Tab-separated table of C-alpha atoms in Angstrom:
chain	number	residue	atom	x	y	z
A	1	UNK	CA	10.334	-29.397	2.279
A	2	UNK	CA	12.277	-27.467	-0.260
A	3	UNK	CA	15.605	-28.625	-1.096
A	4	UNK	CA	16.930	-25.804	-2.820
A	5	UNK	CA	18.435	-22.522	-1.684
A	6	UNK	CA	15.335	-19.867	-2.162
A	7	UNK	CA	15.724	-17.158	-4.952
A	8	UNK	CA	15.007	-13.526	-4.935
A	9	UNK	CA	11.429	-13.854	-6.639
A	10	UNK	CA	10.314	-15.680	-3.184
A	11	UNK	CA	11.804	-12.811	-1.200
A	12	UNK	CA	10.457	-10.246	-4.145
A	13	UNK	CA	7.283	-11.560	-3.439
A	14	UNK	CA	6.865	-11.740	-0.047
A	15	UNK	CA	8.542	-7.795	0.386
A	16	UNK	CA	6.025	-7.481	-2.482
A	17	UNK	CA	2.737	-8.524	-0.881
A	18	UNK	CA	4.003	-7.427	2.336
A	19	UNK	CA	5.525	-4.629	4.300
A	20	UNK	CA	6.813	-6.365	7.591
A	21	UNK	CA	6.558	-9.871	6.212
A	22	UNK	CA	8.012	-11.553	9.831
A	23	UNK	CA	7.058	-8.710	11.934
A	24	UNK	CA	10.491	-7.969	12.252
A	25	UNK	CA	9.752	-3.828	12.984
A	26	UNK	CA	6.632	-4.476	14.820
A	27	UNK	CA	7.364	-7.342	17.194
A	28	UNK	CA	8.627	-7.445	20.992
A	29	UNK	CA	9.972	-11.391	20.479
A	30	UNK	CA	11.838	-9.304	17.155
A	31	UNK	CA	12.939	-6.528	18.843
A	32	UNK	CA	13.914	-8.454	22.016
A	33	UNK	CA	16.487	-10.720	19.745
A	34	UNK	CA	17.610	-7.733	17.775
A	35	UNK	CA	18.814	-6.234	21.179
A	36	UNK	CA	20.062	-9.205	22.419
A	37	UNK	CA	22.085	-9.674	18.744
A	38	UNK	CA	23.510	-5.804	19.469
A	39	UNK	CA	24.204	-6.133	23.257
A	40	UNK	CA	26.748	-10.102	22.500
A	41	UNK	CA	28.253	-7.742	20.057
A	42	UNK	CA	28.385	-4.227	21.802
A	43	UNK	CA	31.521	-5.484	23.765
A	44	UNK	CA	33.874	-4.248	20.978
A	45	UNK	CA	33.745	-1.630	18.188
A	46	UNK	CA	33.768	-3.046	14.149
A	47	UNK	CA	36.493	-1.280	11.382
A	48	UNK	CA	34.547	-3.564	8.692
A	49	UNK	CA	30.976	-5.406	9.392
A	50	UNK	CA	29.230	-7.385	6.778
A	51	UNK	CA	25.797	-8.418	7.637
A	52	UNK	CA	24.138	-10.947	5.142
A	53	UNK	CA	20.164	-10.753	4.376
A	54	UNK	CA	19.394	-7.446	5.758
A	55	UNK	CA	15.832	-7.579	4.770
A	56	UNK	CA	14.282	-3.842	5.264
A	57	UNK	CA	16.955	-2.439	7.675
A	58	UNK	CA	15.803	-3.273	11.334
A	59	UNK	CA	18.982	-5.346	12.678
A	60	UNK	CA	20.606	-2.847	10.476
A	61	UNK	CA	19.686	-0.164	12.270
A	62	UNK	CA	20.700	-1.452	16.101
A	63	UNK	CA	23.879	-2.579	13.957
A	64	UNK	CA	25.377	0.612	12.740
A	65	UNK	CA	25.922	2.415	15.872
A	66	UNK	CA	28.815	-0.626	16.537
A	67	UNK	CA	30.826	-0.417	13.520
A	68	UNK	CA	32.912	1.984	11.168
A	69	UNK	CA	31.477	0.420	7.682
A	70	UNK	CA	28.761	-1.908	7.902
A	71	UNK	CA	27.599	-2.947	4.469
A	72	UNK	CA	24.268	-4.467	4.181
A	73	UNK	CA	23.162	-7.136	1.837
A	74	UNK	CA	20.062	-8.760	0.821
A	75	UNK	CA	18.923	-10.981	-2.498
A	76	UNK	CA	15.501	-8.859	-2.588
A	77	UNK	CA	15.789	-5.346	-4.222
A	78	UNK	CA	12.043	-5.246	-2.218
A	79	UNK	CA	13.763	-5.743	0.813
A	80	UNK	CA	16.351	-3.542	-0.186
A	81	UNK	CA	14.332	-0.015	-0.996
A	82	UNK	CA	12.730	-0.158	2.749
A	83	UNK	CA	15.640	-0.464	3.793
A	84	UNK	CA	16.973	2.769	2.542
A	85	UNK	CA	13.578	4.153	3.504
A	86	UNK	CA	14.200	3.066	7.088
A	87	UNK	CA	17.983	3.899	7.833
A	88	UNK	CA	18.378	6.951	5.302
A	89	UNK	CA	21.515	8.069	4.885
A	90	UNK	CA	23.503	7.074	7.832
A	91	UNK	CA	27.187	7.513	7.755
A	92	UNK	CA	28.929	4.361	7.227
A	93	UNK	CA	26.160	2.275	6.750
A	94	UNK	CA	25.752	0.804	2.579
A	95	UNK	CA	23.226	-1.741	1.175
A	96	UNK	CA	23.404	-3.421	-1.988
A	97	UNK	CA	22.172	-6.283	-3.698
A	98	UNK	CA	23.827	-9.187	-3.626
A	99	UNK	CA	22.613	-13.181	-4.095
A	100	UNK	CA	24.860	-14.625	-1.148
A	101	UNK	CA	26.525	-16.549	-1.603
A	102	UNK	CA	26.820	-17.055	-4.800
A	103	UNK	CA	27.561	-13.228	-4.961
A	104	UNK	CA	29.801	-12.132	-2.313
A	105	UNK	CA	32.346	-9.241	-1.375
A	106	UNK	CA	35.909	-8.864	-2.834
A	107	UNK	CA	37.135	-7.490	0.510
A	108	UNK	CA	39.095	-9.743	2.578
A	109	UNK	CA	39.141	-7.618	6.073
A	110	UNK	CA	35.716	-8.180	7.614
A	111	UNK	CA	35.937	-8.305	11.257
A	112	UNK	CA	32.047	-9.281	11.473
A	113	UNK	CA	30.016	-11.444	9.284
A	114	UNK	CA	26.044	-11.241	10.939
A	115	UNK	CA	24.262	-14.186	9.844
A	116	UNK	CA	20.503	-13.373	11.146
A	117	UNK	CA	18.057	-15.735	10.021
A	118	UNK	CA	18.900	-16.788	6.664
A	119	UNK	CA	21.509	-19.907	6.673
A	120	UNK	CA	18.225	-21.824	6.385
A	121	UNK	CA	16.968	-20.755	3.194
A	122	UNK	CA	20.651	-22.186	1.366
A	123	UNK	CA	20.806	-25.206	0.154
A	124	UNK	CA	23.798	-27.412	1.387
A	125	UNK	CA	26.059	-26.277	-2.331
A	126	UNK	CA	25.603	-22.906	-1.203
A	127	UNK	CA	25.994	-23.513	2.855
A	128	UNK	CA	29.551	-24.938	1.570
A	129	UNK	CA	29.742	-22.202	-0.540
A	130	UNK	CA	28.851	-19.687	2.566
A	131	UNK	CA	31.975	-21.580	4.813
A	132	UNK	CA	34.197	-20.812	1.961
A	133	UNK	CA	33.939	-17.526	1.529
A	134	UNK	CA	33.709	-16.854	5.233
A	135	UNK	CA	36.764	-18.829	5.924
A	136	UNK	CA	38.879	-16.795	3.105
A	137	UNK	CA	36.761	-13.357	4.299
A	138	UNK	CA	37.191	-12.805	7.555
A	139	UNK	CA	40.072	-11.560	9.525
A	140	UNK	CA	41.901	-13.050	12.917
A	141	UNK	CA	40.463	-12.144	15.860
A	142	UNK	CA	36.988	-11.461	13.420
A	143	UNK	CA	33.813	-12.496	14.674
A	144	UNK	CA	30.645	-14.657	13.295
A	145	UNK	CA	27.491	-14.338	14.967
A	146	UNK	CA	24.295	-16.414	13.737
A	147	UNK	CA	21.004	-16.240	14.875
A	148	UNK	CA	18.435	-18.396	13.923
A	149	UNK	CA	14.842	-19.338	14.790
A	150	UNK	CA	14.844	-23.137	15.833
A	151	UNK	CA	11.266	-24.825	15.080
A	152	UNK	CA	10.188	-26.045	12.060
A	153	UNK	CA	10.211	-24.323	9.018
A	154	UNK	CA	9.297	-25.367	5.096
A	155	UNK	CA	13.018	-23.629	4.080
A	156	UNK	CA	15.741	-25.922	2.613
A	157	UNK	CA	17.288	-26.011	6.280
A	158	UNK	CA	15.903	-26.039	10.048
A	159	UNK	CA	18.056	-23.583	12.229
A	160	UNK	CA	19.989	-26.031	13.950
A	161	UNK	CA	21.139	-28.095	10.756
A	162	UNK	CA	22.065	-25.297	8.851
A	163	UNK	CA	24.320	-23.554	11.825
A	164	UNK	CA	25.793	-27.583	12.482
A	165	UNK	CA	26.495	-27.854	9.289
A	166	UNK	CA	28.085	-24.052	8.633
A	167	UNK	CA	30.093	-25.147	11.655
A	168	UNK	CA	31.614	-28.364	10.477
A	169	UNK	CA	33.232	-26.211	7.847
A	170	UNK	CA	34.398	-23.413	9.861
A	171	UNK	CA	35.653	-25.305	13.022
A	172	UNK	CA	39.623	-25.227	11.708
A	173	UNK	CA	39.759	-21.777	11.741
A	174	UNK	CA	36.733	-20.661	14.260
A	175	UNK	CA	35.807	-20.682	18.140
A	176	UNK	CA	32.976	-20.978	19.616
A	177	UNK	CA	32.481	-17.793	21.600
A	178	UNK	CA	29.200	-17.965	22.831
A	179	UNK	CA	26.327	-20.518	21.960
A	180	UNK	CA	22.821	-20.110	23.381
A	181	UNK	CA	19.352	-20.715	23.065
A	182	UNK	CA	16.369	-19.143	23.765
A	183	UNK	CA	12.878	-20.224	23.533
A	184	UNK	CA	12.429	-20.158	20.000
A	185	UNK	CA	15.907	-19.165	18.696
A	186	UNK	CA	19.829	-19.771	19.082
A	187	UNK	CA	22.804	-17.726	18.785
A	188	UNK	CA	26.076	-18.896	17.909
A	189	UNK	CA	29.122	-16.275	17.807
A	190	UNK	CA	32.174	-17.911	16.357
A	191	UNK	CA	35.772	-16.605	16.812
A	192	UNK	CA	38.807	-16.496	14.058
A	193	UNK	CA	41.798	-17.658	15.601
């Protein structure tokens, strides 16, 4: 098992050799947890959304329709031209580059943080790293919503360690909200108080 948090030339490569690496715009399972991701959230509309690994666009996509400014980030500049291929230009919606979360957004205001598979490929430095930020990032009443696949996996994390151990640094200033599993994958959405 790796041990350290996986860099943009894995991601570079796998967006390199191939176009739908997880299946994520061809499968049902995908597109069933994508809708299930937009309907926990579709209770409430989003001035400022952040979501983290946006790999080529598709949770993206069932994303924007929920929030003002949704700005999209992923470590793989691969990744990052399908996703622009795939949404266009869509009002409100930006991607950009960014190594989270060792590269992270100034803002302070976000009132979502989407965290859709990819706490498991950080290391625990940059999990603590991840609690930090989000901690300092998000506003009251903001929301945190993780959703992660939960069998093994060769990444520096399993699903459930890295969300446990995200949590034991965000439980002072976070709620659970809702925490559920599904066959093969759980979501978590976490509160500001």
């Amino acid at each position: 098992m790796t041990r350290s948090s996986l860099d943009a030339q894995y991601f570079d490569d796998i967006f390199g050799s191939d176009d739908d690496p997880w299946d994520l715009a061809s499968s049902a399972y995908e597109a069933a947890k994508f809708a299930h991701t937009h309907d926990v959230l579709a209770d409430r509309r989003y001035a400022r959304a952040l979501e983290i690994g946006c790999a080529h666009g598709v949770l993206t996509g069932y994303l924007a329709p929920l929030c003002d400014s949704l700005l999209a980030v992923d470590i793989s500049a691969k990744a990052l031209a399908q996703a622009r291929a795939r949404l266009g230009d869509q009002p409100g919606v930006r991607l950009a580059r960014m190594a989270f979360p060792q590269e992270a957004p100034e803002a302070k205001d976000f009132d979502l943080v989407v965290l859709s598979e990819v706490t498991y490929y950080w290391d625990l430095a940059d999990l603590d790293r991840a609690g930090k930020w989000l901690r300092d990032h998000v506003v009251r009443g903001g929301r945190i919503i993780l959703v992660h696949y939960t069998a093994q996996t060769d990444y520096p994390q399993s699903g459930d360690a890295a969300v446990e151990t995200l949590w034991f640094d965000m439980a002072q200033k976070f709620d659970v909200e809702l925490a559920e599993r599904r066959d093969t994958y759980r979501l978590d959405l976490w509160t500001r108080r």
